[in-house]
CSV table of C-alpha atoms and ligand atoms in Angstrom, one decimal:
chain,number,residue,atom,x,y,z
A,338,MET,CA,-11.1,-24.0,5.9
A,339,SER,CA,-9.3,-21.1,4.3
A,340,ALA,CA,-6.7,-18.7,5.8
A,341,GLY,CA,-8.0,-15.4,7.0
A,342,ILE,CA,-7.0,-12.6,9.3
A,343,LEU,CA,-7.8,-13.2,12.9
A,344,GLY,CA,-6.4,-10.0,14.4
A,345,VAL,CA,-4.4,-7.0,13.4
A,346,GLY,CA,-2.1,-4.7,15.4
A,347,LYS,CA,0.2,-1.7,15.0
A,348,PHE,CA,2.9,0.4,16.5
A,349,ILE,CA,3.6,4.0,15.5
A,350,PRO,CA,6.4,6.0,16.9
A,351,GLU,CA,5.3,9.1,18.9
A,352,ARG,CA,7.4,11.7,17.1
A,353,VAL,CA,5.6,13.4,14.3
A,354,VAL,CA,7.6,15.1,11.6
A,355,THR,CA,5.5,17.4,9.4
A,356,ASN,CA,6.3,18.7,6.0
A,357,PHE,CA,6.9,22.1,7.6
A,358,ASP,CA,9.5,20.5,9.8
A,359,LEU,CA,11.3,19.2,6.7
A,360,GLU,CA,11.1,22.7,5.1
A,361,LYS,CA,13.4,23.8,7.8
A,362,LYS,CA,15.9,21.0,7.2
A,363,MET,CA,16.1,20.9,3.3
A,364,ASP,CA,15.1,22.7,0.2
A,365,THR,CA,11.5,21.5,-0.1
A,366,SER,CA,8.0,22.8,0.7
A,367,ASP,CA,4.8,21.5,2.2
A,368,GLU,CA,3.1,22.4,-1.1
A,369,TRP,CA,5.5,20.3,-3.2
A,370,ILE,CA,5.3,17.2,-0.9
A,371,ARG,CA,1.5,17.3,-0.5
A,372,THR,CA,0.7,17.8,-4.2
A,373,ARG,CA,3.3,15.3,-5.5
A,374,THR,CA,2.8,12.6,-2.9
A,375,GLY,CA,-0.2,13.3,-0.6
A,376,ILE,CA,2.0,13.1,2.5
A,377,GLN,CA,1.5,15.7,5.2
A,378,GLU,CA,3.5,14.1,8.1
A,379,ARG,CA,5.3,11.0,9.0
A,380,ARG,CA,6.4,9.3,12.3
A,381,ILE,CA,10.1,8.9,13.0
A,382,ALA,CA,11.3,6.5,15.7
A,383,ASP,CA,13.8,7.8,18.3
A,384,GLU,CA,17.3,6.5,18.6
A,385,LYS,CA,16.5,4.0,21.3
A,386,THR,CA,13.6,2.4,19.4
A,387,ASN,CA,14.8,-0.2,17.0
A,388,THR,CA,13.0,-2.3,14.3
A,389,SER,CA,12.7,-5.2,16.7
A,390,ASP,CA,11.1,-3.0,19.4
A,391,MET,CA,8.5,-1.8,16.9
A,392,ALA,CA,7.8,-5.3,15.6
A,393,PHE,CA,7.4,-6.6,19.2
A,394,ALA,CA,4.8,-3.9,20.0
A,395,ALA,CA,2.8,-4.5,16.9
A,396,ALA,CA,3.0,-8.3,17.2
A,397,LYS,CA,1.7,-8.1,20.8
A,398,ASP,CA,-1.2,-6.0,19.7
A,399,ALA,CA,-2.2,-8.3,16.9
A,400,ILE,CA,-1.9,-11.4,19.1
A,401,LYS,CA,-4.2,-9.8,21.7
A,402,ASN,CA,-6.7,-8.7,19.0
A,403,ALA,CA,-6.7,-12.2,17.5
A,404,GLY,CA,-7.7,-13.6,20.9
A,405,ILE,CA,-4.8,-16.0,21.0
A,406,ARG,CA,-1.6,-16.4,23.1
A,407,ALA,CA,1.9,-16.2,21.7
A,408,THR,CA,2.3,-19.9,22.6
A,409,ASP,CA,-0.5,-20.6,20.1
A,410,LEU,CA,1.7,-19.4,17.1
A,411,ASP,CA,3.0,-22.0,14.7
A,412,MET,CA,5.1,-19.7,12.6
A,413,ILE,CA,6.5,-16.1,12.7
A,414,LEU,CA,7.3,-14.2,9.5
A,415,VAL,CA,8.7,-10.7,9.6
A,416,ALA,CA,8.8,-8.5,6.4
A,417,THR,CA,11.5,-5.9,6.6
A,418,VAL,CA,14.4,-4.2,4.8
A,419,THR,CA,15.6,-2.5,7.9
A,420,PRO,CA,16.3,-5.2,10.4
A,421,ASP,CA,18.4,-4.4,13.6
A,422,GLN,CA,21.1,-6.5,12.0
A,423,PRO,CA,21.3,-9.0,9.0
A,424,PHE,CA,21.1,-11.9,11.4
A,425,PRO,CA,19.7,-13.3,13.7
A,426,SER,CA,16.5,-12.5,12.0
A,427,MET,CA,13.8,-10.2,13.4
A,428,ALA,CA,11.5,-13.2,13.4
A,429,CYS,CA,13.8,-15.1,15.7
A,430,MET,CA,14.2,-12.1,18.0
A,431,LEU,CA,10.4,-11.9,18.1
A,432,GLN,CA,10.0,-15.6,18.9
A,433,ASP,CA,12.1,-15.1,22.0
A,434,ARG,CA,10.6,-11.8,23.1
A,435,LEU,CA,7.0,-13.0,22.6
A,436,GLY,CA,7.7,-16.2,24.5
A,437,ALA,CA,6.4,-18.2,21.5
A,438,GLY,CA,7.2,-21.9,21.2
A,439,HIS,CA,10.3,-23.1,19.3
A,440,VAL,CA,8.4,-22.5,16.0
A,441,ALA,CA,9.5,-21.7,12.4
A,442,ALA,CA,10.6,-18.1,12.2
A,443,MET,CA,12.1,-16.2,9.3
A,444,ASP,CA,12.4,-12.8,7.7
A,445,ILE,CA,11.1,-11.9,4.2
A,446,SER,CA,12.9,-9.4,2.0
A,447,ALA,CA,10.4,-8.1,-0.6
A,448,ALA,CA,10.5,-4.5,0.4
A,449,CYS,CA,7.1,-2.8,0.3
A,450,SER,CA,5.4,-6.0,-1.0
A,451,GLY,CA,6.8,-7.9,2.0
A,452,CYS,CA,3.5,-8.2,4.0
A,453,ILE,CA,1.6,-9.5,1.0
A,454,TYR,CA,4.4,-12.0,0.4
A,455,GLY,CA,4.1,-12.9,4.1
A,456,MET,CA,0.4,-13.3,4.1
A,457,ILE,CA,0.5,-15.5,1.0
A,458,THR,CA,3.3,-17.7,2.5
A,459,ALA,CA,1.3,-18.0,5.7
A,460,LYS,CA,-1.8,-19.0,3.7
A,461,GLN,CA,0.0,-22.0,2.2
A,462,PHE,CA,0.8,-23.5,5.6
A,463,ILE,CA,-2.7,-22.8,6.9
A,464,ASP,CA,-4.6,-24.1,3.9
A,465,SER,CA,-2.5,-27.3,3.9
A,466,GLY,CA,-3.4,-27.8,7.5
A,467,VAL,CA,0.2,-27.9,8.6
A,468,TYR,CA,0.0,-24.8,10.8
A,469,LYS,CA,-2.9,-23.0,12.5
A,470,HIS,CA,-1.7,-19.6,13.6
A,471,VAL,CA,0.9,-17.6,11.6
A,472,LEU,CA,2.1,-14.1,12.7
A,473,VAL,CA,3.1,-11.8,9.9
A,474,VAL,CA,4.7,-8.5,10.8
A,475,GLY,CA,5.6,-5.6,8.5
A,476,VAL,CA,8.1,-3.3,10.2
A,477,GLU,CA,10.5,-0.6,9.0
A,478,LYS,CA,12.8,1.9,10.6
A,479,LEU,CA,13.4,3.6,7.3
A,480,SER,CA,14.7,6.7,9.0
A,481,LYS,CA,18.0,4.8,9.6
A,482,ILE,CA,18.6,4.3,5.8
A,483,THR,CA,17.2,7.7,4.8
A,484,ASN,CA,19.7,10.3,3.4
A,485,TRP,CA,18.4,13.5,5.0
A,486,GLU,CA,20.6,15.4,2.5
A,487,ASP,CA,18.6,13.9,-0.4
A,488,ARG,CA,15.2,15.7,-0.7
A,489,THR,CA,14.0,13.4,-3.5
A,490,THR,CA,13.8,10.5,-1.1
A,491,ALA,CA,13.9,11.9,2.4
A,492,VAL,CA,10.4,13.4,2.3
A,493,LEU,CA,8.7,10.1,1.3
A,494,PHE,CA,9.3,7.7,4.1
A,495,GLY,CA,8.3,7.0,7.7
A,496,ASP,CA,8.8,4.5,10.5
A,497,ALA,CA,6.1,2.1,11.7
A,498,ALA,CA,5.1,-1.5,12.4
A,499,ALA,CA,1.9,-3.4,11.8
A,500,ALA,CA,1.1,-7.1,12.2
A,501,VAL,CA,-1.6,-9.6,11.4
A,502,VAL,CA,-2.3,-13.1,12.8
A,503,LEU,CA,-3.6,-15.5,10.2
A,504,GLY,CA,-5.5,-18.6,10.9
A,505,PRO,CA,-8.3,-20.8,9.5
A,506,VAL,CA,-11.7,-19.0,9.1
A,507,SER,CA,-15.1,-20.2,8.0
A,508,GLU,CA,-16.1,-21.2,4.5
A,509,GLY,CA,-16.3,-18.2,2.1
A,510,ARG,CA,-14.1,-16.0,4.3
A,511,GLY,CA,-10.4,-15.3,4.2
A,512,ILE,CA,-8.0,-15.0,1.3
A,513,ILE,CA,-9.8,-15.9,-1.9
A,514,SER,CA,-7.2,-15.1,-4.6
A,515,TRP,CA,-3.7,-13.8,-4.9
A,516,GLU,CA,-0.8,-13.0,-7.1
A,517,LEU,CA,2.9,-12.5,-6.4
A,518,GLY,CA,5.6,-11.4,-8.8
A,519,SER,CA,9.1,-9.9,-9.3
A,520,ASP,CA,11.2,-8.3,-12.0
A,521,GLY,CA,14.8,-8.1,-10.9
A,522,SER,CA,15.8,-6.1,-14.0
A,523,GLY,CA,14.1,-3.1,-12.3
A,524,GLY,CA,16.1,-3.5,-9.1
A,525,LYS,CA,18.4,-0.7,-10.2
A,526,ASN,CA,15.5,1.8,-9.8
A,527,LEU,CA,15.1,1.3,-6.0
A,528,TYR,CA,17.8,-0.1,-3.8
A,529,GLN,CA,20.1,0.5,-0.9
A,530,ASP,CA,23.6,1.8,-1.8
A,531,GLY,CA,25.9,1.7,1.2
A,532,PRO,CA,23.9,3.2,4.1
A,533,PHE,CA,21.2,4.9,2.1
A,534,ILE,CA,18.1,4.4,-0.1
A,535,LYS,CA,18.6,5.3,-3.8
A,536,MET,CA,15.7,5.7,-6.1
A,537,ASN,CA,14.8,6.6,-9.7
A,538,GLY,CA,11.5,8.1,-8.7
A,539,ARG,CA,10.0,8.5,-12.2
A,540,GLU,CA,10.8,4.9,-13.2
A,541,VAL,CA,9.4,3.5,-10.0
A,542,PHE,CA,6.3,5.7,-10.5
A,543,LYS,CA,5.7,4.3,-14.0
A,544,PHE,CA,6.2,0.7,-12.9
A,545,ALA,CA,4.0,1.2,-9.8
A,546,VAL,CA,1.1,2.7,-11.7
A,547,ARG,CA,1.1,-0.1,-14.3
A,548,GLN,CA,1.7,-3.0,-11.9
A,549,MET,CA,-0.6,-2.0,-9.0
A,550,GLY,CA,-3.5,-1.6,-11.4
A,551,GLU,CA,-2.8,-4.8,-13.3
A,552,SER,CA,-2.4,-6.9,-10.2
A,553,ALA,CA,-5.5,-5.5,-8.5
A,554,VAL,CA,-7.5,-6.3,-11.6
A,555,HIS,CA,-6.0,-9.8,-11.9
A,556,VAL,CA,-6.9,-10.9,-8.3
A,557,VAL,CA,-10.4,-9.6,-8.7
A,558,GLU,CA,-10.8,-11.6,-11.9
A,559,LYS,CA,-9.2,-14.7,-10.4
A,560,ALA,CA,-11.7,-14.6,-7.5
A,561,GLY,CA,-14.5,-14.5,-10.1
A,562,LEU,CA,-15.6,-11.2,-8.7
A,563,LYS,CA,-16.8,-7.9,-10.3
A,564,LYS,CA,-15.7,-4.4,-9.4
A,565,GLU,CA,-19.1,-3.8,-7.8
A,566,ASP,CA,-18.3,-6.6,-5.2
A,567,ILE,CA,-15.3,-4.7,-3.8
A,568,ASP,CA,-15.9,-2.9,-0.5
A,569,PHE,CA,-12.4,-1.6,0.1
A,570,LEU,CA,-9.1,-1.2,-1.8
A,571,ILE,CA,-6.0,-1.1,0.4
A,572,PRO,CA,-3.1,-0.2,-1.8
A,573,HIS,CA,0.5,0.2,-0.7
A,574,GLN,CA,0.7,3.8,0.6
A,575,ALA,CA,3.6,5.1,-1.5
A,576,ASN,CA,2.1,8.1,-3.3
A,577,ILE,CA,-1.5,9.2,-3.5
A,578,ARG,CA,-1.2,9.6,-7.3
A,579,ILE,CA,-0.1,6.0,-7.7
A,580,MET,CA,-2.9,4.9,-5.3
A,581,GLU,CA,-5.5,6.8,-7.2
A,582,ALA,CA,-4.3,5.3,-10.5
A,583,SER,CA,-4.8,1.8,-9.2
A,584,ARG,CA,-8.3,2.8,-7.8
A,585,GLU,CA,-9.2,4.2,-11.2
A,586,ARG,CA,-7.9,1.1,-13.0
A,587,LEU,CA,-10.2,-1.0,-10.7
A,588,GLY,CA,-13.0,1.3,-11.5
A,589,ILE,CA,-14.2,1.8,-7.9
A,590,PRO,CA,-15.3,5.1,-6.2
A,591,GLU,CA,-13.0,7.2,-4.0
A,592,GLU,CA,-14.6,6.4,-0.7
A,593,LYS,CA,-13.7,2.7,-1.1
A,594,MET,CA,-9.9,3.3,-1.0
A,595,ILE,CA,-8.3,3.3,2.4
A,596,LYS,CA,-5.7,6.1,2.8
A,597,SER,CA,-3.3,6.8,5.6
A,598,ILE,CA,-0.4,8.1,3.5
A,599,HIS,CA,-1.1,11.7,4.6
A,600,LYS,CA,-0.3,10.8,8.3
A,601,TYR,CA,2.4,8.2,8.0
A,602,GLY,CA,4.1,8.6,4.6
A,603,ASN,CA,5.5,5.5,2.9
A,604,THR,CA,6.2,3.0,5.7
A,605,SER,CA,7.2,0.2,3.2
A,606,SER,CA,6.3,-3.3,4.4
A,607,SER,CA,4.1,-2.0,7.2
A,608,SER,CA,2.0,0.3,5.1
A,609,ILE,CA,-0.8,-2.1,4.0
A,610,PRO,CA,-1.4,-3.8,7.4
A,611,LEU,CA,-1.1,-0.3,9.1
A,612,ALA,CA,-3.8,1.1,6.9
A,613,LEU,CA,-5.9,-2.0,7.6
A,614,ALA,CA,-5.3,-1.7,11.4
A,615,ASP,CA,-6.6,1.9,11.4
A,616,ALA,CA,-9.6,1.0,9.3
A,617,VAL,CA,-10.5,-1.9,11.6
A,618,GLU,CA,-10.0,0.4,14.7
A,619,GLU,CA,-12.2,3.0,13.1
A,620,GLY,CA,-14.9,0.4,12.6
A,621,ARG,CA,-14.9,0.9,8.8
A,622,ILE,CA,-14.5,-2.7,8.0
A,623,LYS,CA,-17.5,-5.0,8.6
A,624,GLU,CA,-18.0,-8.8,8.6
A,625,ASP,CA,-18.0,-10.2,5.0
A,626,ASP,CA,-16.5,-7.0,3.4
A,627,LEU,CA,-14.5,-7.8,0.3
A,628,ILE,CA,-11.1,-6.2,0.5
A,629,VAL,CA,-8.4,-6.0,-2.2
A,630,MET,CA,-4.8,-5.4,-1.1
A,631,VAL,CA,-2.1,-4.6,-3.5
A,632,GLY,CA,1.5,-3.6,-3.1
A,633,PHE,CA,4.7,-3.0,-5.1
A,634,GLY,CA,8.3,-2.3,-4.0
A,635,GLY,CA,12.0,-2.7,-4.4
A,636,GLY,CA,13.2,-5.9,-6.1
A,637,LEU,CA,11.2,-5.0,-8.0
A,638,THR,CA,8.3,-7.0,-6.4
A,639,TRP,CA,4.6,-6.9,-6.3
A,640,GLY,CA,1.7,-8.8,-4.8
A,641,ALA,CA,-2.0,-8.6,-4.4
A,642,LEU,CA,-4.9,-10.5,-2.8
A,643,THR,CA,-8.6,-10.5,-2.3
A,644,LEU,CA,-10.0,-11.3,1.1
A,645,ARG,CA,-13.4,-11.6,2.6
A,646,TRP,CA,-13.2,-10.2,6.1
A,647,GLY,CA,-14.4,-12.1,9.2
A,648,ARG,CA,-13.5,-15.4,11.0
B,217,COA,N1,11.0,19.2,-2.8
B,217,COA,C1,11.0,20.0,-3.8
B,217,COA,N2,11.3,19.7,-5.0
B,217,COA,C2,11.7,18.5,-5.3
B,217,COA,C3,11.7,17.5,-4.3
B,217,COA,C4,11.3,17.9,-3.0
B,217,COA,N3,11.3,17.0,-1.9
B,217,COA,N4,12.1,16.3,-4.8
B,217,COA,C5,12.3,16.6,-6.1
B,217,COA,N5,12.1,17.9,-6.4
B,217,COA,C6,12.2,18.5,-7.7
B,217,COA,C7,13.1,17.8,-8.6
B,217,COA,O1,14.5,18.2,-8.4
B,217,COA,C8,12.6,18.3,-10.0
B,217,COA,O2,13.2,19.6,-10.2
B,217,COA,P1,13.6,20.0,-11.7
B,217,COA,O3,12.4,19.9,-12.5
B,217,COA,O4,14.2,21.4,-11.5
B,217,COA,O5,14.7,19.0,-12.1
B,217,COA,C9,11.1,18.5,-9.7
B,217,COA,O6,11.0,18.5,-8.3
B,217,COA,C10,10.3,17.4,-10.3
B,217,COA,O7,10.9,16.2,-10.0
B,217,COA,P2,10.3,14.8,-10.4
B,217,COA,O8,11.2,13.7,-9.9
B,217,COA,O9,10.0,14.8,-11.9
B,217,COA,O10,8.9,14.7,-9.7
B,217,COA,P3,7.8,13.7,-9.8
B,217,COA,O11,6.6,14.3,-10.1
B,217,COA,O12,8.2,12.5,-10.5
B,217,COA,O13,7.7,13.3,-8.3
B,217,COA,C11,8.2,11.5,-6.8
B,217,COA,C12,8.7,12.7,-7.6
B,217,COA,C13,9.4,10.8,-6.0
B,217,COA,C14,7.2,12.0,-5.8
B,217,COA,C15,7.5,10.5,-7.7
B,217,COA,O14,8.4,10.2,-8.8
B,217,COA,C16,7.2,9.2,-7.1
B,217,COA,O15,6.4,9.1,-6.2
B,217,COA,N6,7.8,8.1,-7.5
B,217,COA,C17,7.6,6.8,-6.9
B,217,COA,C18,8.4,6.7,-5.6
B,217,COA,C19,8.0,5.6,-4.7
B,217,COA,O16,6.8,5.3,-4.6
B,217,COA,N7,9.0,5.0,-4.1
B,217,COA,C20,8.8,4.0,-3.2
B,217,COA,C21,8.4,2.7,-3.8
B,217,COA,S1,7.9,1.5,-2.6
C-alpha cells in the first residue's frame, strides 16, 4: 500500500478584490498586474475570519470528501506562515474543533512549499503503516501581513485554505516519487520583517523558474516516467510566467497545466491543494491520471511529487 489522496477540500473567503479595486488604492493597473503575474482577482478574508476558521472549513470539506470521520484521523498537519498566533499551533486548534482524537498535531513552516512538505511527511507515516489517515491543510491569511502601501507585493497575494486527507490506496496509485529541498542563503529574498512581507521579486523569480522546472523534471525521472505520461501539472500558483516556465521545462502542452492564479492570486501554502480541489470539483481529474505537483517558497524551500490519482 502506498499513500494517496482520499479527499480534498477548500475554503475561499467571499470577498473578491479585483485588480480594478487595487487601482483605486495604489499606483498600479489591471494591465500591469495581469501581464506580469496572470492575476485578475483575489479573495480577502474579513476581519472576523481568522486562519484557524479557514483551516477548519477546508478540513471539514476534505474529511467529508474522503468519506471518513474526524475521529478516523491519526495525524493533523497544518502548513501556514500566517497562524492566528505562534502557539498553540493551528493543528492543535483544529484537533479540538474537528473533534478528532488526541492524535499527533503540528504546524509546518515551509511557506508556499508547505503543503508538499506536509503531504510527503504524511506519506512516511502511512507507508510505514504507523498511521492510516493524515489530514494536511494549507492555509493562509496573507492579507494580515500584506503591506497595502507596497505595490510590489500587495497585488500578488490572496487568502484561502485547502486540505487533503491522505491514506493508503491500491497498488500503483498514490504518491510515486518526491523531492524536498531548501536553501537558507536565499531567505533574505522573501521574508517577514516586523508585520509585513518583504520580497526581492526579481531574485525570487529567477530562483523559482530554475527550481520549479528542475524539481518537476527530477520527480518525473525518479518515478521512471516520461513527459508523455503526465496528465496534469499543478505548479504553485505564484506567477503565470513562472508556472509557464516550469511547464515548458517539463515539455508538456498548455492544457495539461492547472491554473487558478487568475482568480485567487498567490495563496502560498494553500495554492496547490486549492488548484487541485477546483480541478477535482470540475471533474477534470480522472482515475489513474498522473499528476505532477511542484512548489517553491520562502526559506527558500521547494518540493515536488508525482501522484497517480485514485484510491
Ligand atoms: N504596479 C505597477 N508597477 C509596478 C508594480 C505594480 N504593482 N510593482 C512594481 N512595479 C514597477 C516597478 O516599480 C518597476 O518600475 P521601474 O522600472 O520604474 O523601477 C517595474 O514595475 C518593473 O518592476 P520589476 O520588479 O522589474 O517587475 P518584474 O517583471 O520583475 O515583476 C514580479 C515583478 C513581482 C511580478 C516578479 O518579479 C515576480 O513574480 N517575482 C516572483 C514573486 C513571487 O512569486 N513571490 C512569491 C513566492 S512564493
